[in-house]
Amino acid sequence: MPTTGEGGRGGIRALTRFLGISALAGALAAGLVVPIVGLAGVGTERVVDSLTSLPERLIAGAPDVRTRVLAADGSLIANLYEENRAPVGLNQIAPSMRHAIVAIEDSRFYQHGALDLQGTLRAMIRNRADGTTVQGGSSITQQYVKMTLLENARTPADQRAATALTYQRKLTELRYAIEVEQRYSKDQILDMYLNLANFGDGTYGVQAAAQHYFGVNASRLTLPESAMLAGIVKNPSGYDPVSNPGPATSRRNTVIGRMLQLGVISVGDANRALRTPVIDLSQVHPILNGCANSAYPFYCEYVVSKLLQNPALGDTPQQRDHYLKTGGLTIRTSLDPRIQAAAQKSIDEHSKPSDNTIAAVTVVEPGTGLVKAMVQSKPYGYGKHETAYNYNVEKSYPGGYGGFQNGSTMKAFTIAAAIQQGIPIDYQINSPDQIDLSNVPFRTCKGWTRDGNYTPKNSTKSGDFTMVDGARYSVNTYFLQLSEKTGLCAPATIAAKLGMYNAQTLKPLDQVVSFTLGVGYVTPLMLSNAYATFAARGVHCEPLLVTGITDQNGKSISTPAQACKQVLEPWVADGVNRVLSAVMEPGGTGGNLKFGNWALAGKTGTINKNLAVWFSGYAPNLAAAAVVADATPPYTNLIGQRLDGQDISDPTGSGTAGPIWETAMRGALQGMPRDHFTTPPDRVLGSYANNNSSSNQNSNSNQNPNQNQPTPGH
């Protein structure tokens, strides 16, 4: 025993004052007086002053719990976590697990109070013998307190204090343990303990551990599995069965022996458990963390980028990120695994990761804005033939590529502007092979613009065309003249209302003379959603990926709701649908892409120098946009580059991007209703009102007999 000098007497007086302040007679009966013997001559007034200044209650913040991101059908897209934990109630934990942890960590847990007198006495004798180490004797309640303090520690100083080998720490834990035992039942404490404990290999809480090591829920743990998990808690790294199977086996056997000694299990149970291999490494189920480990990494990362903009999750992106990874949220999304699989199958059939081009497609539901699928040809990663760029989305998102020029798919907005201004779809314009628009003024929203040296050409037919056949053959000189008539402000305004903007600068599309031929950078998500507005008869919905958020208690958290608005009169959209349906008819640039008896509409797009080719199209219930492009600087012509392992000889919207769209849509539409587009009013149809099958309509009788034949995909 140490001599009792002035310091020793002061320590005893301080401890006596601490006990008096605590005023916990029941704790004294449980053996609280024992540490005084060990602390005499060691404790000080300063130690006790710090203890008496502690809050009266242990403030246990919610433990870090992993967040789940789910697809529309409830299947898992990704886990997001800082600690892999999934809390469960004590009634959802196998009895063998509860018995095992009590047997090895605190066999008298249900008999003693906050302090185990026998265990503490043994520990104090050992501590006084070596004079240096504070060890052993901790009850499950004290361990829970220690884990809680460590969980709450946000600074290095707090973390050091929560793990320091000092009597001050032990007294801190004891004071809080007394309060915890007064506030909670033994079963509640055991429940909290089992959900907080570190079970090695990155798992926290018994449920996550059971799923990780054995692929089962905690309720289905067997005796040897429970014994292994119970053994890990003492030293999660040293007894980790994945990296240290030998020590883990020995420790498990120790737990089984202790359970037998206490009469918790029979000799037969023990022998059978001891003969069981500690773990089958081939059956370990890693609970993968983050979007990079998701089956849908690009979609997942885009979802997370949207969540980080949600103020309901925190005041700053950093706070939101922390809450996402610790709050145990359930994030429900719009991704449809069936449609995603159809789109992925199409990408796999028509491209290869090793191609030096990229292919991408996004599928959106008209009338809701739900983003059903998002795929691309290069897988996620940083290795060869991999990429971290998402080619489907805008550049504001950290992984967003920023789009491509979209060529003649922009003609759809000129069509909408013309119909809105009362120009019927049988409106004819003489459309020569080449037209000189040098210095021809085009009206913009702010005045006028012109191009001093602009002599565009057709890549398909020339002659006298209606709007229907101008779209069917993608006649550049027709639509340039039509946009001169409508002015650039009208189609640009419609495009903006349909969600089109420059995906690189995030500014409005430039109102230039060649606007209708596609000069701005747009994305497959943007274009498919804009075309979905036509399919929805003028109802535009903001793209929607996150459909719901709940916290770990099932309480809803605010998230941007479906935002839909009628931005075009239905009859205008009906007219656009009628014109773009002609593209899918025989002889049209998309004629080879029509399948079955589905009502389909669409438009091809090719940009200057063939840097990118597009096909964007839709049925009444789904819309999709596909692109094939050179995405690696310095950007070069697609001719001679590889797609699906083959050199591209003639890059076109219908022949290159079109098959990706067609295969994806064919699979995506399987089992869906075969709806039809609404017939527009006669004032929109003009002469087509008497013949709704324009494939038989001969509106080209005045064409030059030497005109070019249609070329697919422009």
XYZ file of C-alpha atoms in Angstrom, residues 42-327:
286
model
C -2.788 8.555 -6.679
C -5.896 10.720 -7.067
C -5.757 14.464 -6.611
C -8.081 17.370 -6.038
C -7.584 18.322 -9.708
C -8.714 14.890 -10.926
C -11.831 14.960 -8.800
C -12.591 18.572 -9.706
C -12.633 17.567 -13.369
C -14.896 14.612 -12.608
C -17.393 16.642 -10.611
C -17.587 19.130 -13.451
C -18.840 16.449 -15.843
C -22.469 16.625 -16.994
C -24.762 14.574 -14.819
C -25.905 12.464 -17.767
C -23.984 10.730 -20.515
C -24.949 12.456 -23.728
C -24.951 9.656 -26.260
C -25.362 10.981 -29.743
C -26.822 8.683 -32.341
C -24.095 6.254 -33.440
C -22.867 6.389 -37.003
C -25.166 4.259 -39.138
C -24.695 3.394 -42.792
C -27.002 4.937 -45.381
C -28.617 2.861 -48.098
C -29.287 4.125 -51.609
C -32.078 2.115 -53.214
C -33.399 1.664 -56.737
C -37.077 2.167 -57.538
C -37.796 -1.513 -56.833
C -36.112 -1.378 -53.416
C -32.929 -3.159 -54.463
C -29.632 -1.813 -53.141
C -27.618 0.611 -55.259
C -24.968 1.509 -52.688
C -24.052 1.802 -49.024
C -22.573 5.065 -47.806
C -20.838 5.048 -44.448
C -18.007 6.151 -42.203
C -18.752 3.199 -39.918
C -20.504 0.144 -41.327
C -23.341 -0.185 -38.831
C -26.995 -1.266 -39.100
C -28.729 -1.180 -35.697
C -31.236 -3.874 -34.689
C -33.282 -4.486 -31.568
C -32.202 -7.009 -28.938
C -35.046 -9.286 -30.009
C -33.437 -9.397 -33.444
C -30.161 -10.731 -32.053
C -29.751 -14.489 -31.592
C -29.812 -15.640 -27.937
C -26.484 -17.386 -28.519
C -24.926 -14.014 -29.363
C -26.313 -12.374 -26.247
C -25.092 -15.246 -24.057
C -21.652 -15.296 -25.691
C -20.920 -11.602 -25.224
C -22.068 -11.629 -21.586
C -20.073 -14.800 -20.844
C -16.775 -13.467 -22.154
C -17.052 -9.767 -21.309
C -19.076 -9.560 -18.088
C -20.494 -12.846 -16.834
C -22.137 -11.196 -13.797
C -23.663 -8.400 -15.899
C -27.200 -9.141 -14.735
C -26.160 -9.481 -11.070
C -24.050 -6.388 -10.366
C -24.593 -2.672 -10.732
C -22.481 -0.244 -12.712
C -19.327 -1.696 -11.141
C -18.407 -5.374 -10.869
C -16.827 -5.553 -7.393
C -15.102 -8.898 -7.978
C -13.683 -7.943 -11.372
C -12.567 -4.538 -10.190
C -10.868 -5.984 -7.114
C -8.888 -8.423 -9.256
C -7.917 -5.618 -11.606
C -6.876 -3.336 -8.759
C -4.617 -6.040 -7.303
C -2.922 -6.469 -10.687
C -2.629 -2.709 -11.171
C -1.060 -2.169 -7.738
C 1.367 -5.036 -8.374
C 2.864 -3.441 -11.506
C 2.141 0.129 -10.472
C 1.783 1.401 -14.007
C -1.233 0.085 -15.907
C -4.944 0.664 -15.484
C -6.514 -2.502 -16.852
C -9.422 -4.914 -16.662
C -12.449 -4.903 -14.446
C -14.730 -3.010 -16.850
C -18.356 -4.034 -16.855
C -20.372 -4.105 -20.077
C -21.947 -0.842 -18.952
C -18.533 0.759 -18.467
C -17.435 -0.537 -21.866
C -20.570 0.948 -23.408
C -19.727 4.280 -21.794
C -16.173 4.109 -23.137
C -17.388 3.295 -26.657
C -19.907 6.126 -26.470
C -17.297 8.653 -25.371
C -15.040 7.508 -28.195
C -17.907 7.690 -30.668
C -18.651 11.230 -29.499
C -14.996 12.307 -29.709
C -14.588 14.754 -32.589
C -11.108 16.095 -31.812
C -7.771 14.305 -31.286
C -7.764 15.523 -27.670
C -11.209 13.998 -27.057
C -10.073 10.749 -28.644
C -6.958 10.593 -26.452
C -9.025 11.276 -23.343
C -11.484 8.523 -24.267
C -8.713 5.901 -24.527
C -6.113 7.122 -22.005
C -4.840 4.490 -19.524
C -5.553 6.651 -16.482
C -7.617 6.442 -13.317
C -9.261 9.684 -14.340
C -10.693 7.973 -17.426
C -11.831 4.978 -15.378
C -13.589 7.224 -12.871
C -15.186 9.176 -15.702
C -16.523 5.945 -17.173
C -17.717 4.815 -13.734
C -19.597 8.012 -13.015
C -21.386 7.814 -16.345
C -21.945 4.065 -15.947
C -23.788 4.658 -12.677
C -26.082 7.136 -14.404
C -26.629 4.826 -17.399
C -27.603 1.926 -15.098
C -30.144 4.152 -13.388
C -31.652 5.272 -16.672
C -31.733 2.006 -18.662
C -32.524 -1.633 -18.023
C -29.832 -4.282 -18.436
C -31.384 -5.464 -21.690
C -31.400 -1.918 -23.065
C -27.729 -1.486 -22.159
C -26.818 -4.795 -23.799
C -28.780 -3.772 -26.896
C -26.919 -0.458 -27.138
C -23.593 -2.186 -26.511
C -24.064 -4.803 -29.240
C -25.065 -2.141 -31.740
C -22.113 0.100 -30.924
C -19.209 -2.355 -30.585
C -16.405 -2.710 -33.135
C -16.439 -6.231 -34.601
C -13.378 -5.898 -36.821
C -12.768 -5.698 -40.565
C -14.612 -2.398 -40.776
C -17.847 -3.593 -39.172
C -19.624 -1.954 -36.245
C -22.593 -3.453 -34.475
C -23.572 -7.098 -34.495
C -25.957 -6.873 -37.464
C -23.334 -5.511 -39.850
C -20.840 -8.067 -38.528
C -23.234 -10.990 -39.017
C -23.973 -9.864 -42.581
C -20.313 -9.311 -43.347
C -18.748 -12.485 -41.965
C -21.579 -14.962 -42.481
C -24.108 -13.391 -44.859
C -26.947 -13.679 -42.315
C -28.890 -11.356 -40.073
C -27.941 -11.227 -36.394
C -31.090 -13.148 -35.511
C -29.763 -16.222 -37.337
C -26.302 -16.446 -35.822
C -25.265 -19.923 -34.667
C -23.333 -20.717 -31.484
C -19.855 -20.878 -33.136
C -20.608 -17.730 -35.153
C -21.765 -15.915 -32.021
C -18.693 -17.038 -30.091
C -16.398 -15.778 -32.840
C -18.070 -12.367 -32.917
C -18.082 -12.081 -29.126
C -14.367 -12.831 -29.088
C -13.535 -10.036 -31.506
C -14.727 -7.183 -29.299
C -11.751 -7.321 -26.920
C -9.278 -6.694 -29.758
C -11.028 -6.019 -33.107
C -7.764 -5.904 -35.027
C -5.928 -8.764 -33.344
C -8.918 -11.119 -33.470
C -10.097 -10.112 -36.945
C -10.877 -13.523 -38.526
C -10.190 -12.302 -42.061
C -6.632 -11.120 -41.423
C -5.865 -13.177 -38.290
C -7.811 -16.466 -38.484
C -5.466 -18.267 -36.048
C -5.854 -15.890 -33.106
C -9.542 -15.510 -33.968
C -10.012 -19.279 -33.693
C -8.232 -19.430 -30.338
C -10.271 -16.546 -29.019
C -13.521 -18.099 -30.253
C -12.646 -21.333 -28.496
C -11.966 -19.397 -25.316
C -15.466 -17.919 -25.534
C -16.981 -21.369 -26.064
C -15.029 -22.687 -23.059
C -16.239 -19.829 -20.895
C -19.850 -20.437 -21.942
C -19.436 -24.116 -21.017
C -17.858 -23.202 -17.682
C -20.813 -20.960 -16.859
C -23.304 -23.651 -17.826
C -24.746 -21.590 -20.688
C -24.156 -24.431 -23.165
C -23.784 -28.196 -22.883
C -20.658 -30.270 -23.496
C -22.173 -31.504 -26.735
C -22.893 -27.948 -27.891
C -19.338 -26.937 -27.047
C -17.738 -29.873 -28.859
C -19.800 -29.321 -31.987
C -18.964 -25.603 -31.968
C -15.272 -26.253 -31.461
C -15.204 -28.553 -34.517
C -16.707 -25.840 -36.727
C -14.224 -23.828 -38.853
C -14.031 -20.316 -37.489
C -14.866 -18.739 -40.860
C -15.171 -19.564 -44.555
C -13.337 -16.737 -46.243
C -15.077 -17.473 -49.537
C -18.377 -16.687 -47.845
C -17.351 -13.335 -46.385
C -19.730 -10.681 -47.678
C -17.977 -7.331 -47.928
C -20.422 -4.501 -47.328
C -19.030 -2.282 -50.042
C -18.871 1.412 -49.337
C -19.544 4.260 -51.708
C -20.641 4.736 -55.287
C -17.373 3.448 -56.733
C -18.383 -0.014 -55.510
C -21.952 0.246 -56.793
C -23.312 -1.676 -59.760
C -24.402 1.752 -61.029
C -21.509 4.030 -60.053
C -22.194 6.918 -62.425
C -25.869 7.104 -61.564
C -25.038 6.769 -57.873
C -22.475 9.569 -57.915
C -24.921 11.852 -59.698
C -27.531 11.068 -57.028
C -25.037 11.898 -54.281
C -24.178 15.170 -56.017
C -27.864 16.104 -55.882
C -28.102 15.114 -52.223
C -25.144 17.334 -51.376
C -27.205 20.264 -52.667
C -30.125 19.501 -50.342
C -30.185 21.959 -47.389
C -32.385 19.556 -45.397
C -29.281 17.384 -44.922
C -27.112 20.134 -43.460
C -26.034 23.747 -43.800
C -22.906 23.024 -45.842
C -21.856 20.345 -48.343
C -19.424 19.032 -45.721
C -22.189 18.654 -43.136
C -24.451 16.992 -45.695
C -21.722 14.582 -46.698
C -21.142 13.624 -43.046
C -24.863 13.138 -42.446
C -25.188 11.026 -45.580
C -22.496 8.680 -44.312
C -23.541 8.540 -40.660
C -27.269 9.214 -40.469
